[in-house]
């Protein structure tokens, strides 16, 4: 046989051995590799945004109206990270524009900031149907985009808004009650990370707003120090 054969698969095929592979699994692992490779070539938020707008790595692209990349000051010192777009965000293509977003704006105002001072992004860039929790596979495929946003913005502080963001950024399954109230360091650059309640939770449990306000005072202090 004069031909050079590269893989075990090809040897087996030449031997007449039939190879079965789960099609979905094959697709998924290819998508992951593609995503990681592409992330290396993205050098500005605009480039990442375009990549996200065209993303079909997970099934959420089939049900989205718009991707929701992120918004705010590209040189922000504070990067707020939420969970995933809801219905309003999906329609507008902007994070935190519904009722929870209004509360987030009010909380920012309480420490004399507005959305143009900070940057806001989400773990997922597309809305999960019926606002269900993100699936681990969706988080895995989508978060290289968030990582790129963190690398490009280089914030002075990261704020994990709610459980899903906190658990992903801290690589833990701990509850919010355990996670909130401490400061952490994120990634090799050891970016200070603070965990606070999701404003959607605060809308349901207004008595917790006081604790959230104390988190925001810590954020303010980190920005002026
Ligand atoms: N909740 C989030 O976590 N993010 C949004 O963008 C909107 C609601």
mmCIF file with all atom_site columns, C-alpha atoms and ligand atoms in Angstrom:
data_model
loop_
_atom_site.group_PDB
_atom_site.id
_atom_site.type_symbol
_atom_site.label_atom_id
_atom_site.label_alt_id
_atom_site.label_comp_id
_atom_site.label_asym_id
_atom_site.label_entity_id
_atom_site.label_seq_id
_atom_site.pdbx_PDB_ins_code
_atom_site.Cartn_x
_atom_site.Cartn_y
_atom_site.Cartn_z
_atom_site.occupancy
_atom_site.B_iso_or_equiv
_atom_site.pdbx_formal_charge
_atom_site.auth_seq_id
_atom_site.auth_comp_id
_atom_site.auth_asym_id
_atom_site.auth_atom_id
_atom_site.pdbx_PDB_model_num
ATOM   1   C CA . UNK A 1 1   ? 0.000   0.000  0.000  1.00 0.00 ? 1   UNK A CA 1
ATOM   2   C CA . UNK A 1 2   ? 1.705   3.204  -1.167 1.00 0.00 ? 2   UNK A CA 1
ATOM   3   C CA . UNK A 1 3   ? -0.633  5.579  0.640  1.00 0.00 ? 3   UNK A CA 1
ATOM   4   C CA . UNK A 1 4   ? 0.313   7.239  3.941  1.00 0.00 ? 4   UNK A CA 1
ATOM   5   C CA . UNK A 1 5   ? -2.398  6.630  6.538  1.00 0.00 ? 5   UNK A CA 1
ATOM   6   C CA . UNK A 1 6   ? -2.786  9.101  9.366  1.00 0.00 ? 6   UNK A CA 1
ATOM   7   C CA . UNK A 1 7   ? -5.233  7.791  11.883 1.00 0.00 ? 7   UNK A CA 1
ATOM   8   C CA . UNK A 1 8   ? -6.336  4.698  13.754 1.00 0.00 ? 8   UNK A CA 1
ATOM   9   C CA . UNK A 1 9   ? -9.753  5.332  12.211 1.00 0.00 ? 9   UNK A CA 1
ATOM   10  C CA . UNK A 1 10  ? -8.287  4.997  8.721  1.00 0.00 ? 10  UNK A CA 1
ATOM   11  C CA . UNK A 1 11  ? -6.426  1.756  9.602  1.00 0.00 ? 11  UNK A CA 1
ATOM   12  C CA . UNK A 1 12  ? -9.647  0.297  10.974 1.00 0.00 ? 12  UNK A CA 1
ATOM   13  C CA . UNK A 1 13  ? -11.570 1.408  7.901  1.00 0.00 ? 13  UNK A CA 1
ATOM   14  C CA . UNK A 1 14  ? -8.954  -0.216 5.645  1.00 0.00 ? 14  UNK A CA 1
ATOM   15  C CA . UNK A 1 15  ? -9.404  -3.412 7.662  1.00 0.00 ? 15  UNK A CA 1
ATOM   16  C CA . UNK A 1 16  ? -13.126 -3.267 7.018  1.00 0.00 ? 16  UNK A CA 1
ATOM   17  C CA . UNK A 1 17  ? -13.984 -2.508 10.644 1.00 0.00 ? 17  UNK A CA 1
ATOM   18  C CA . UNK A 1 18  ? -17.115 -0.441 10.892 1.00 0.00 ? 18  UNK A CA 1
ATOM   19  C CA . UNK A 1 19  ? -16.810 2.584  13.219 1.00 0.00 ? 19  UNK A CA 1
ATOM   20  C CA . UNK A 1 20  ? -19.792 3.906  15.084 1.00 0.00 ? 20  UNK A CA 1
ATOM   21  C CA . UNK A 1 21  ? -19.733 7.363  16.614 1.00 0.00 ? 21  UNK A CA 1
ATOM   22  C CA . UNK A 1 22  ? -22.415 9.396  18.363 1.00 0.00 ? 22  UNK A CA 1
ATOM   23  C CA . UNK A 1 23  ? -23.095 12.181 15.834 1.00 0.00 ? 23  UNK A CA 1
ATOM   24  C CA . UNK A 1 24  ? -24.057 14.756 18.494 1.00 0.00 ? 24  UNK A CA 1
ATOM   25  C CA . UNK A 1 25  ? -20.909 14.020 20.475 1.00 0.00 ? 25  UNK A CA 1
ATOM   26  C CA . UNK A 1 26  ? -18.768 14.444 17.382 1.00 0.00 ? 26  UNK A CA 1
ATOM   27  C CA . UNK A 1 27  ? -20.446 17.773 16.581 1.00 0.00 ? 27  UNK A CA 1
ATOM   28  C CA . UNK A 1 28  ? -20.054 19.033 20.158 1.00 0.00 ? 28  UNK A CA 1
ATOM   29  C CA . UNK A 1 29  ? -16.349 18.286 20.470 1.00 0.00 ? 29  UNK A CA 1
ATOM   30  C CA . UNK A 1 30  ? -15.696 19.916 17.089 1.00 0.00 ? 30  UNK A CA 1
ATOM   31  C CA . UNK A 1 31  ? -17.630 23.026 18.145 1.00 0.00 ? 31  UNK A CA 1
ATOM   32  C CA . UNK A 1 32  ? -15.609 23.323 21.329 1.00 0.00 ? 32  UNK A CA 1
ATOM   33  C CA . UNK A 1 33  ? -12.288 23.143 19.468 1.00 0.00 ? 33  UNK A CA 1
ATOM   34  C CA . UNK A 1 34  ? -13.408 25.667 16.887 1.00 0.00 ? 34  UNK A CA 1
ATOM   35  C CA . UNK A 1 35  ? -14.467 28.089 19.569 1.00 0.00 ? 35  UNK A CA 1
ATOM   36  C CA . UNK A 1 36  ? -11.235 27.877 21.527 1.00 0.00 ? 36  UNK A CA 1
ATOM   37  C CA . UNK A 1 37  ? -9.112  28.325 18.413 1.00 0.00 ? 37  UNK A CA 1
ATOM   38  C CA . UNK A 1 38  ? -11.074 31.330 17.262 1.00 0.00 ? 38  UNK A CA 1
ATOM   39  C CA . UNK A 1 39  ? -10.825 32.998 20.634 1.00 0.00 ? 39  UNK A CA 1
ATOM   40  C CA . UNK A 1 40  ? -7.061  33.357 20.110 1.00 0.00 ? 40  UNK A CA 1
ATOM   41  C CA . UNK A 1 41  ? -7.608  35.473 16.983 1.00 0.00 ? 41  UNK A CA 1
ATOM   42  C CA . UNK A 1 42  ? -9.968  38.032 18.489 1.00 0.00 ? 42  UNK A CA 1
ATOM   43  C CA . UNK A 1 43  ? -8.262  41.269 19.444 1.00 0.00 ? 43  UNK A CA 1
ATOM   44  C CA . UNK A 1 44  ? -11.068 43.785 20.062 1.00 0.00 ? 44  UNK A CA 1
ATOM   45  C CA . UNK A 1 45  ? -14.517 43.757 21.636 1.00 0.00 ? 45  UNK A CA 1
ATOM   46  C CA . UNK A 1 46  ? -15.973 44.569 18.228 1.00 0.00 ? 46  UNK A CA 1
ATOM   47  C CA . UNK A 1 47  ? -14.397 41.460 16.728 1.00 0.00 ? 47  UNK A CA 1
ATOM   48  C CA . UNK A 1 48  ? -15.699 39.307 19.582 1.00 0.00 ? 48  UNK A CA 1
ATOM   49  C CA . UNK A 1 49  ? -19.158 40.880 19.196 1.00 0.00 ? 49  UNK A CA 1
ATOM   50  C CA . UNK A 1 50  ? -19.255 39.965 15.497 1.00 0.00 ? 50  UNK A CA 1
ATOM   51  C CA . UNK A 1 51  ? -18.208 36.408 16.308 1.00 0.00 ? 51  UNK A CA 1
ATOM   52  C CA . UNK A 1 52  ? -20.972 36.157 18.916 1.00 0.00 ? 52  UNK A CA 1
ATOM   53  C CA . UNK A 1 53  ? -23.572 37.567 16.487 1.00 0.00 ? 53  UNK A CA 1
ATOM   54  C CA . UNK A 1 54  ? -22.770 34.729 14.079 1.00 0.00 ? 54  UNK A CA 1
ATOM   55  C CA . UNK A 1 55  ? -22.409 32.026 16.743 1.00 0.00 ? 55  UNK A CA 1
ATOM   56  C CA . UNK A 1 56  ? -24.211 28.714 16.226 1.00 0.00 ? 56  UNK A CA 1
ATOM   57  C CA . UNK A 1 57  ? -22.198 26.626 18.701 1.00 0.00 ? 57  UNK A CA 1
ATOM   58  C CA . UNK A 1 58  ? -25.209 25.637 20.799 1.00 0.00 ? 58  UNK A CA 1
ATOM   59  C CA . UNK A 1 59  ? -28.910 25.185 20.131 1.00 0.00 ? 59  UNK A CA 1
ATOM   60  C CA . UNK A 1 60  ? -29.838 28.562 21.684 1.00 0.00 ? 60  UNK A CA 1
ATOM   61  C CA . UNK A 1 61  ? -29.037 30.255 18.356 1.00 0.00 ? 61  UNK A CA 1
ATOM   62  C CA . UNK A 1 62  ? -32.184 28.651 16.929 1.00 0.00 ? 62  UNK A CA 1
ATOM   63  C CA . UNK A 1 63  ? -34.525 30.369 19.391 1.00 0.00 ? 63  UNK A CA 1
ATOM   64  C CA . UNK A 1 64  ? -32.814 33.744 19.876 1.00 0.00 ? 64  UNK A CA 1
ATOM   65  C CA . UNK A 1 65  ? -34.032 37.021 18.394 1.00 0.00 ? 65  UNK A CA 1
ATOM   66  C CA . UNK A 1 66  ? -30.728 38.776 19.057 1.00 0.00 ? 66  UNK A CA 1
ATOM   67  C CA . UNK A 1 67  ? -27.459 37.865 20.661 1.00 0.00 ? 67  UNK A CA 1
ATOM   68  C CA . UNK A 1 68  ? -26.764 39.930 23.772 1.00 0.00 ? 68  UNK A CA 1
ATOM   69  C CA . UNK A 1 69  ? -23.077 40.668 23.794 1.00 0.00 ? 69  UNK A CA 1
ATOM   70  C CA . UNK A 1 70  ? -22.589 43.305 26.471 1.00 0.00 ? 70  UNK A CA 1
ATOM   71  C CA . UNK A 1 71  ? -22.772 47.037 26.910 1.00 0.00 ? 71  UNK A CA 1
ATOM   72  C CA . UNK A 1 72  ? -20.992 49.910 28.575 1.00 0.00 ? 72  UNK A CA 1
ATOM   73  C CA . UNK A 1 73  ? -17.587 51.434 28.896 1.00 0.00 ? 73  UNK A CA 1
ATOM   74  C CA . UNK A 1 74  ? -14.936 49.340 27.153 1.00 0.00 ? 74  UNK A CA 1
ATOM   75  C CA . UNK A 1 75  ? -12.362 50.696 29.584 1.00 0.00 ? 75  UNK A CA 1
ATOM   76  C CA . UNK A 1 76  ? -14.562 50.142 32.619 1.00 0.00 ? 76  UNK A CA 1
ATOM   77  C CA . UNK A 1 77  ? -12.992 49.424 35.973 1.00 0.00 ? 77  UNK A CA 1
ATOM   78  C CA . UNK A 1 78  ? -16.028 47.404 37.028 1.00 0.00 ? 78  UNK A CA 1
ATOM   79  C CA . UNK A 1 79  ? -17.345 44.502 34.955 1.00 0.00 ? 79  UNK A CA 1
ATOM   80  C CA . UNK A 1 80  ? -20.744 43.174 36.047 1.00 0.00 ? 80  UNK A CA 1
ATOM   81  C CA . UNK A 1 81  ? -21.524 39.636 34.953 1.00 0.00 ? 81  UNK A CA 1
ATOM   82  C CA . UNK A 1 82  ? -25.086 38.345 34.963 1.00 0.00 ? 82  UNK A CA 1
ATOM   83  C CA . UNK A 1 83  ? -26.582 35.021 33.974 1.00 0.00 ? 83  UNK A CA 1
ATOM   84  C CA . UNK A 1 84  ? -28.255 35.143 30.575 1.00 0.00 ? 84  UNK A CA 1
ATOM   85  C CA . UNK A 1 85  ? -30.583 37.375 28.558 1.00 0.00 ? 85  UNK A CA 1
ATOM   86  C CA . UNK A 1 86  ? -34.285 37.297 29.364 1.00 0.00 ? 86  UNK A CA 1
ATOM   87  C CA . UNK A 1 87  ? -37.151 38.132 27.013 1.00 0.00 ? 87  UNK A CA 1
ATOM   88  C CA . UNK A 1 88  ? -36.551 41.914 26.991 1.00 0.00 ? 88  UNK A CA 1
ATOM   89  C CA . UNK A 1 89  ? -32.826 41.535 26.501 1.00 0.00 ? 89  UNK A CA 1
ATOM   90  C CA . UNK A 1 90  ? -33.359 39.056 23.666 1.00 0.00 ? 90  UNK A CA 1
ATOM   91  C CA . UNK A 1 91  ? -35.639 41.569 21.925 1.00 0.00 ? 91  UNK A CA 1
ATOM   92  C CA . UNK A 1 92  ? -33.319 44.528 22.419 1.00 0.00 ? 92  UNK A CA 1
ATOM   93  C CA . UNK A 1 93  ? -29.921 42.831 22.153 1.00 0.00 ? 93  UNK A CA 1
ATOM   94  C CA . UNK A 1 94  ? -28.788 44.527 25.375 1.00 0.00 ? 94  UNK A CA 1
ATOM   95  C CA . UNK A 1 95  ? -28.233 43.067 28.865 1.00 0.00 ? 95  UNK A CA 1
ATOM   96  C CA . UNK A 1 96  ? -30.359 43.996 31.866 1.00 0.00 ? 96  UNK A CA 1
ATOM   97  C CA . UNK A 1 97  ? -33.034 46.133 30.201 1.00 0.00 ? 97  UNK A CA 1
ATOM   98  C CA . UNK A 1 98  ? -36.084 44.600 31.910 1.00 0.00 ? 98  UNK A CA 1
ATOM   99  C CA . UNK A 1 99  ? -37.334 45.094 35.483 1.00 0.00 ? 99  UNK A CA 1
ATOM   100 C CA . UNK A 1 100 ? -34.175 43.557 36.956 1.00 0.00 ? 100 UNK A CA 1
ATOM   101 C CA . UNK A 1 101 ? -32.149 45.937 34.796 1.00 0.00 ? 101 UNK A CA 1
ATOM   102 C CA . UNK A 1 102 ? -34.092 48.949 36.131 1.00 0.00 ? 102 UNK A CA 1
ATOM   103 C CA . UNK A 1 103 ? -33.219 47.859 39.662 1.00 0.00 ? 103 UNK A CA 1
ATOM   104 C CA . UNK A 1 104 ? -29.579 47.379 38.685 1.00 0.00 ? 104 UNK A CA 1
ATOM   105 C CA . UNK A 1 105 ? -29.574 50.950 37.310 1.00 0.00 ? 105 UNK A CA 1
ATOM   106 C CA . UNK A 1 106 ? -31.020 52.242 40.594 1.00 0.00 ? 106 UNK A CA 1
ATOM   107 C CA . UNK A 1 107 ? -28.379 50.368 42.586 1.00 0.00 ? 107 UNK A CA 1
ATOM   108 C CA . UNK A 1 108 ? -25.636 51.821 40.403 1.00 0.00 ? 108 UNK A CA 1
ATOM   109 C CA . UNK A 1 109 ? -27.131 55.265 40.949 1.00 0.00 ? 109 UNK A CA 1
ATOM   110 C CA . UNK A 1 110 ? -26.976 54.707 44.714 1.00 0.00 ? 110 UNK A CA 1
ATOM   111 C CA . UNK A 1 111 ? -23.180 54.653 44.407 1.00 0.00 ? 111 UNK A CA 1
ATOM   112 C CA . UNK A 1 112 ? -23.193 57.480 41.834 1.00 0.00 ? 112 UNK A CA 1
ATOM   113 C CA . UNK A 1 113 ? -22.500 55.325 38.805 1.00 0.00 ? 113 UNK A CA 1
ATOM   114 C CA . UNK A 1 114 ? -24.479 54.693 35.664 1.00 0.00 ? 114 UNK A CA 1
ATOM   115 C CA . UNK A 1 115 ? -24.291 52.170 32.843 1.00 0.00 ? 115 UNK A CA 1
ATOM   116 C CA . UNK A 1 116 ? -21.789 54.283 30.921 1.00 0.00 ? 116 UNK A CA 1
ATOM   117 C CA . UNK A 1 117 ? -19.268 54.017 33.782 1.00 0.00 ? 117 UNK A CA 1
ATOM   118 C CA . UNK A 1 118 ? -19.264 50.242 33.916 1.00 0.00 ? 118 UNK A CA 1
ATOM   119 C CA . UNK A 1 119 ? -19.485 47.257 31.559 1.00 0.00 ? 119 UNK A CA 1
ATOM   120 C CA . UNK A 1 120 ? -22.266 44.646 31.774 1.00 0.00 ? 120 UNK A CA 1
ATOM   121 C CA . UNK A 1 121 ? -22.141 41.195 30.223 1.00 0.00 ? 121 UNK A CA 1
ATOM   122 C CA . UNK A 1 122 ? -23.658 37.786 30.812 1.00 0.00 ? 122 UNK A CA 1
ATOM   123 C CA . UNK A 1 123 ? -22.435 34.214 31.103 1.00 0.00 ? 123 UNK A CA 1
ATOM   124 C CA . UNK A 1 124 ? -24.642 33.268 28.113 1.00 0.00 ? 124 UNK A CA 1
ATOM   125 C CA . UNK A 1 125 ? -25.064 35.517 25.099 1.00 0.00 ? 125 UNK A CA 1
ATOM   126 C CA . UNK A 1 126 ? -28.381 33.987 24.015 1.00 0.00 ? 126 UNK A CA 1
ATOM   127 C CA . UNK A 1 127 ? -31.654 33.588 25.881 1.00 0.00 ? 127 UNK A CA 1
ATOM   128 C CA . UNK A 1 128 ? -32.455 30.122 27.217 1.00 0.00 ? 128 UNK A CA 1
ATOM   129 C CA . UNK A 1 129 ? -36.097 29.263 26.367 1.00 0.00 ? 129 UNK A CA 1
ATOM   130 C CA . UNK A 1 130 ? -38.510 30.213 29.165 1.00 0.00 ? 130 UNK A CA 1
ATOM   131 C CA . UNK A 1 131 ? -35.539 31.658 31.106 1.00 0.00 ? 131 UNK A CA 1
ATOM   132 C CA . UNK A 1 132 ? -34.473 28.205 32.269 1.00 0.00 ? 132 UNK A CA 1
ATOM   133 C CA . UNK A 1 133 ? -31.040 27.856 33.906 1.00 0.00 ? 133 UNK A CA 1
ATOM   134 C CA . UNK A 1 134 ? -28.138 27.638 31.448 1.00 0.00 ? 134 UNK A CA 1
ATOM   135 C CA . UNK A 1 135 ? -27.078 24.054 30.683 1.00 0.00 ? 135 UNK A CA 1
ATOM   136 C CA . UNK A 1 136 ? -23.468 23.090 31.501 1.00 0.00 ? 136 UNK A CA 1
ATOM   137 C CA . UNK A 1 137 ? -22.755 22.490 27.782 1.00 0.00 ? 137 UNK A CA 1
ATOM   138 C CA . UNK A 1 138 ? -24.078 25.978 26.880 1.00 0.00 ? 138 UNK A CA 1
ATOM   139 C CA . UNK A 1 139 ? -21.903 27.557 29.571 1.00 0.00 ? 139 UNK A CA 1
ATOM   140 C CA . UNK A 1 140 ? -18.886 25.616 28.346 1.00 0.00 ? 140 UNK A CA 1
ATOM   141 C CA . UNK A 1 141 ? -19.381 26.702 24.739 1.00 0.00 ? 141 UNK A CA 1
ATOM   142 C CA . UNK A 1 142 ? -20.282 30.337 25.461 1.00 0.00 ? 142 UNK A CA 1
ATOM   143 C CA . UNK A 1 143 ? -17.877 31.391 28.205 1.00 0.00 ? 143 UNK A CA 1
ATOM   144 C CA . UNK A 1 144 ? -14.731 31.686 26.043 1.00 0.00 ? 144 UNK A CA 1
ATOM   145 C CA . UNK A 1 145 ? -16.475 34.850 24.725 1.00 0.00 ? 145 UNK A CA 1
ATOM   146 C CA . UNK A 1 146 ? -16.865 36.172 28.264 1.00 0.00 ? 146 UNK A CA 1
ATOM   147 C CA . UNK A 1 147 ? -13.249 35.288 29.017 1.00 0.00 ? 147 UNK A CA 1
ATOM   148 C CA . UNK A 1 148 ? -12.234 37.321 25.967 1.00 0.00 ? 148 UNK A CA 1
ATOM   149 C CA . UNK A 1 149 ? -14.328 40.257 27.230 1.00 0.00 ? 149 UNK A CA 1
ATOM   150 C CA . UNK A 1 150 ? -12.557 40.058 30.604 1.00 0.00 ? 150 UNK A CA 1
ATOM   151 C CA . UNK A 1 151 ? -9.129  39.889 28.921 1.00 0.00 ? 151 UNK A CA 1
ATOM   152 C CA . UNK A 1 152 ? -9.858  42.888 26.688 1.00 0.00 ? 152 UNK A CA 1
ATOM   153 C CA . UNK A 1 153 ? -11.537 45.118 29.290 1.00 0.00 ? 153 UNK A CA 1
ATOM   154 C CA . UNK A 1 154 ? -9.083  44.247 32.077 1.00 0.00 ? 154 UNK A CA 1
ATOM   155 C CA . UNK A 1 155 ? -11.379 45.508 34.821 1.00 0.00 ? 155 UNK A CA 1
ATOM   156 C CA . UNK A 1 156 ? -10.198 46.409 38.285 1.00 0.00 ? 156 UNK A CA 1
ATOM   157 C CA . UNK A 1 157 ? -13.075 44.436 39.822 1.00 0.00 ? 157 UNK A CA 1
ATOM   158 C CA . UNK A 1 158 ? -15.466 41.723 38.628 1.00 0.00 ? 158 UNK A CA 1
ATOM   159 C CA . UNK A 1 159 ? -18.955 41.537 40.068 1.00 0.00 ? 159 UNK A CA 1
ATOM   160 C CA . UNK A 1 160 ? -20.723 38.189 39.814 1.00 0.00 ? 160 UNK A CA 1
ATOM   161 C CA . UNK A 1 161 ? -24.401 39.085 39.711 1.00 0.00 ? 161 UNK A CA 1
ATOM   162 C CA . UNK A 1 162 ? -26.298 36.104 41.078 1.00 0.00 ? 162 UNK A CA 1
ATOM   163 C CA . UNK A 1 163 ? -25.674 32.428 41.615 1.00 0.00 ? 163 UNK A CA 1
ATOM   164 C CA . UNK A 1 164 ? -25.055 31.250 38.053 1.00 0.00 ? 164 UNK A CA 1
ATOM   165 C CA . UNK A 1 165 ? -22.329 33.851 37.404 1.00 0.00 ? 165 UNK A CA 1
ATOM   166 C CA . UNK A 1 166 ? -20.760 33.302 40.832 1.00 0.00 ? 166 UNK A CA 1
ATOM   167 C CA . UNK A 1 167 ? -20.690 29.537 40.472 1.00 0.00 ? 167 UNK A CA 1
ATOM   168 C CA . UNK A 1 168 ? -19.138 29.697 37.022 1.00 0.00 ? 168 UNK A CA 1
ATOM   169 C CA . UNK A 1 169 ? -16.511 32.340 37.866 1.00 0.00 ? 169 UNK A CA 1
ATOM   170 C CA . UNK A 1 170 ? -15.523 30.614 41.104 1.00 0.00 ? 170 UNK A CA 1
ATOM   171 C CA . UNK A 1 171 ? -15.829 27.104 39.676 1.00 0.00 ? 171 UNK A CA 1
ATOM   172 C CA . UNK A 1 172 ? -17.992 25.943 42.555 1.00 0.00 ? 172 UNK A CA 1
ATOM   173 C CA . UNK A 1 173 ? -21.452 24.638 43.337 1.00 0.00 ? 173 UNK A CA 1
ATOM   174 C CA . UNK A 1 174 ? -21.673 26.487 46.683 1.00 0.00 ? 174 UNK A CA 1
ATOM   175 C CA . UNK A 1 175 ? -24.882 28.362 47.492 1.00 0.00 ? 175 UNK A CA 1
ATOM   176 C CA . UNK A 1 176 ? -25.199 32.156 47.298 1.00 0.00 ? 176 UNK A CA 1
ATOM   177 C CA . UNK A 1 177 ? -25.431 32.404 51.062 1.00 0.00 ? 177 UNK A CA 1
ATOM   178 C CA . UNK A 1 178 ? -21.951 30.849 51.306 1.00 0.00 ? 178 UNK A CA 1
ATOM   179 C CA . UNK A 1 179 ? -20.471 32.793 48.380 1.00 0.00 ? 179 UNK A CA 1
ATOM   180 C CA . UNK A 1 180 ? -21.737 36.298 49.113 1.00 0.00 ? 180 UNK A CA 1
ATOM   181 C CA . UNK A 1 181 ? -19.901 38.342 51.728 1.00 0.00 ? 181 UNK A CA 1
ATOM   182 C CA . UNK A 1 182 ? -16.362 37.371 50.704 1.00 0.00 ? 182 UNK A CA 1
ATOM   183 C CA . UNK A 1 183 ? -13.994 38.770 48.129 1.00 0.00 ? 183 UNK A CA 1
ATOM   184 C CA . UNK A 1 184 ? -12.195 36.425 45.778 1.00 0.00 ? 184 UNK A CA 1
ATOM   185 C CA . UNK A 1 185 ? -9.529  36.588 43.109 1.00 0.00 ? 185 UNK A CA 1
ATOM   186 C CA . UNK A 1 186 ? -10.267 35.590 39.538 1.00 0.00 ? 186 UNK A CA 1
ATOM   187 C CA . UNK A 1 187 ? -7.859  34.038 37.029 1.00 0.00 ? 187 UNK A CA 1
ATOM   188 C CA . UNK A 1 188 ? -4.101  34.352 36.690 1.00 0.00 ? 188 UNK A CA 1
ATOM   189 C CA . UNK A 1 189 ? -4.340  38.161 36.970 1.00 0.00 ? 189 UNK A CA 1
ATOM   190 C CA . UNK A 1 190 ? -6.061  37.675 40.332 1.00 0.00 ? 190 UNK A CA 1
ATOM   191 C CA . UNK A 1 191 ? -8.785  40.211 39.543 1.00 0.00 ? 191 UNK A CA 1
ATOM   192 C CA . UNK A 1 192 ? -10.766 40.968 42.733 1.00 0.00 ? 192 UNK A CA 1
ATOM   193 C CA . UNK A 1 193 ? -14.210 39.398 42.447 1.00 0.00 ? 193 UNK A CA 1
ATOM   194 C CA . UNK A 1 194 ? -17.264 40.192 44.483 1.00 0.00 ? 194 UNK A CA 1
ATOM   195 C CA . UNK A 1 195 ? -20.496 38.214 44.577 1.00 0.00 ? 195 UNK A CA 1
ATOM   196 C CA . UNK A 1 196 ? -23.818 40.008 44.921 1.00 0.00 ? 196 UNK A CA 1
ATOM   197 C CA . UNK A 1 197 ? -27.476 39.112 44.634 1.00 0.00 ? 197 UNK A CA 1
ATOM   198 C CA . UNK A 1 198 ? -29.184 39.078 41.267 1.00 0.00 ? 198 UNK A CA 1
ATOM   199 C CA . UNK A 1 199 ? -31.612 42.018 40.998 1.00 0.00 ? 199 UNK A CA 1
ATOM   200 C CA . UNK A 1 200 ? -34.361 39.589 39.892 1.00 0.00 ? 200 UNK A CA 1
ATOM   201 C CA . UNK A 1 201 ? -33.930 37.881 43.271 1.00 0.00 ? 201 UNK A CA 1
ATOM   202 C CA . UNK A 1 202 ? -34.038 41.266 45.029 1.00 0.00 ? 202 UNK A CA 1
ATOM   203 C CA . UNK A 1 203 ? -37.342 42.026 43.285 1.00 0.00 ? 203 UNK A CA 1
ATOM   204 C CA . UNK A 1 204 ? -38.721 38.851 44.867 1.00 0.00 ? 204 UNK A CA 1
ATOM   205 C CA . UNK A 1 205 ? -36.981 39.410 48.226 1.00 0.00 ? 205 UNK A CA 1
ATOM   206 C CA . UNK A 1 206 ? -36.788 43.183 48.769 1.00 0.00 ? 206 UNK A CA 1
ATOM   207 C CA . UNK A 1 207 ? -35.631 42.733 52.377 1.00 0.00 ? 207 UNK A CA 1
ATOM   208 C CA . UNK A 1 208 ? -32.253 41.590 50.980 1.00 0.00 ? 208 UNK A CA 1
ATOM   209 C CA . UNK A 1 209 ? -31.705 44.940 49.215 1.00 0.00 ? 209 UNK A CA 1
ATOM   210 C CA . UNK A 1 210 ? -29.908 46.274 52.262 1.00 0.00 ? 210 UNK A CA 1
ATOM   211 C CA . UNK A 1 211 ? -27.225 43.551 51.944 1.00 0.00 ? 211 UNK A CA 1
ATOM   212 C CA . UNK A 1 212 ? -26.921 44.234 48.223 1.00 0.00 ? 212 UNK A CA 1
ATOM   213 C CA . UNK A 1 213 ? -26.421 47.933 48.966 1.00 0.00 ? 213 UNK A CA 1
ATOM   214 C CA . UNK A 1 214 ? -23.533 47.052 51.284 1.00 0.00 ? 214 UNK A CA 1
ATOM   215 C CA . UNK A 1 215 ? -21.987 45.044 48.391 1.00 0.00 ? 215 UNK A CA 1
ATOM   216 C CA . UNK A 1 216 ? -22.306 48.107 46.160 1.00 0.00 ? 216 UNK A CA 1
ATOM   217 C CA . UNK A 1 217 ? -20.533 50.255 48.759 1.00 0.00 ? 217 UNK A CA 1
ATOM   218 C CA . UNK A 1 218 ? -17.628 47.793 48.607 1.00 0.00 ? 218 UNK A CA 1
ATOM   219 C CA . UNK A 1 219 ? -17.601 48.096 44.801 1.00 0.00 ? 219 UNK A CA 1
ATOM   220 C CA . UNK A 1 220 ? -17.536 51.888 45.047 1.00 0.00 ? 220 UNK A CA 1
ATOM   221 C CA . UNK A 1 221 ? -14.675 51.750 47.519 1.00 0.00 ? 221 UNK A CA 1
ATOM   222 C CA . UNK A 1 222 ? -12.682 49.388 45.267 1.00 0.00 ? 222 UNK A CA 1
ATOM   223 C CA . UNK A 1 223 ? -13.070 51.845 42.389 1.00 0.00 ? 223 UNK A CA 1
ATOM   224 C CA . UNK A 1 224 ? -11.853 54.913 44.269 1.00 0.00 ? 224 UNK A CA 1
ATOM   225 C CA . UNK A 1 225 ? -8.970  53.188 46.100 1.00 0.00 ? 225 UNK A CA 1
HETATM 226 N N1 . LIG B 2 .   ? -30.783 38.669 33.944 1.00 0.00 ? 1   LIG B N1 1
HETATM 227 C C1 . LIG B 2 .   ? -29.471 38.468 33.645 1.00 0.00 ? 1   LIG B C1 1
HETATM 228 O O1 . LIG B 2 .   ? -28.761 37.744 34.349 1.00 0.00 ? 1   LIG B O1 1
HETATM 229 N N2 . LIG B 2 .   ? -28.985 39.100 32.590 1.00 0.00 ? 1   LIG B N2 1
HETATM 230 C C2 . LIG B 2 .   ? -29.700 39.909 31.818 1.00 0.00 ? 1   LIG B C2 1
HETATM 231 O O2 . LIG B 2 .   ? -29.151 40.454 30.871 1.00 0.00 ? 1   LIG B O2 1
HETATM 232 C C3 . LIG B 2 .   ? -31.059 40.111 32.160 1.00 0.00 ? 1   LIG B C3 1
HETATM 233 C C4 . LIG B 2 .   ? -31.578 39.473 33.215 1.00 0.00 ? 1   LIG B C4 1
#
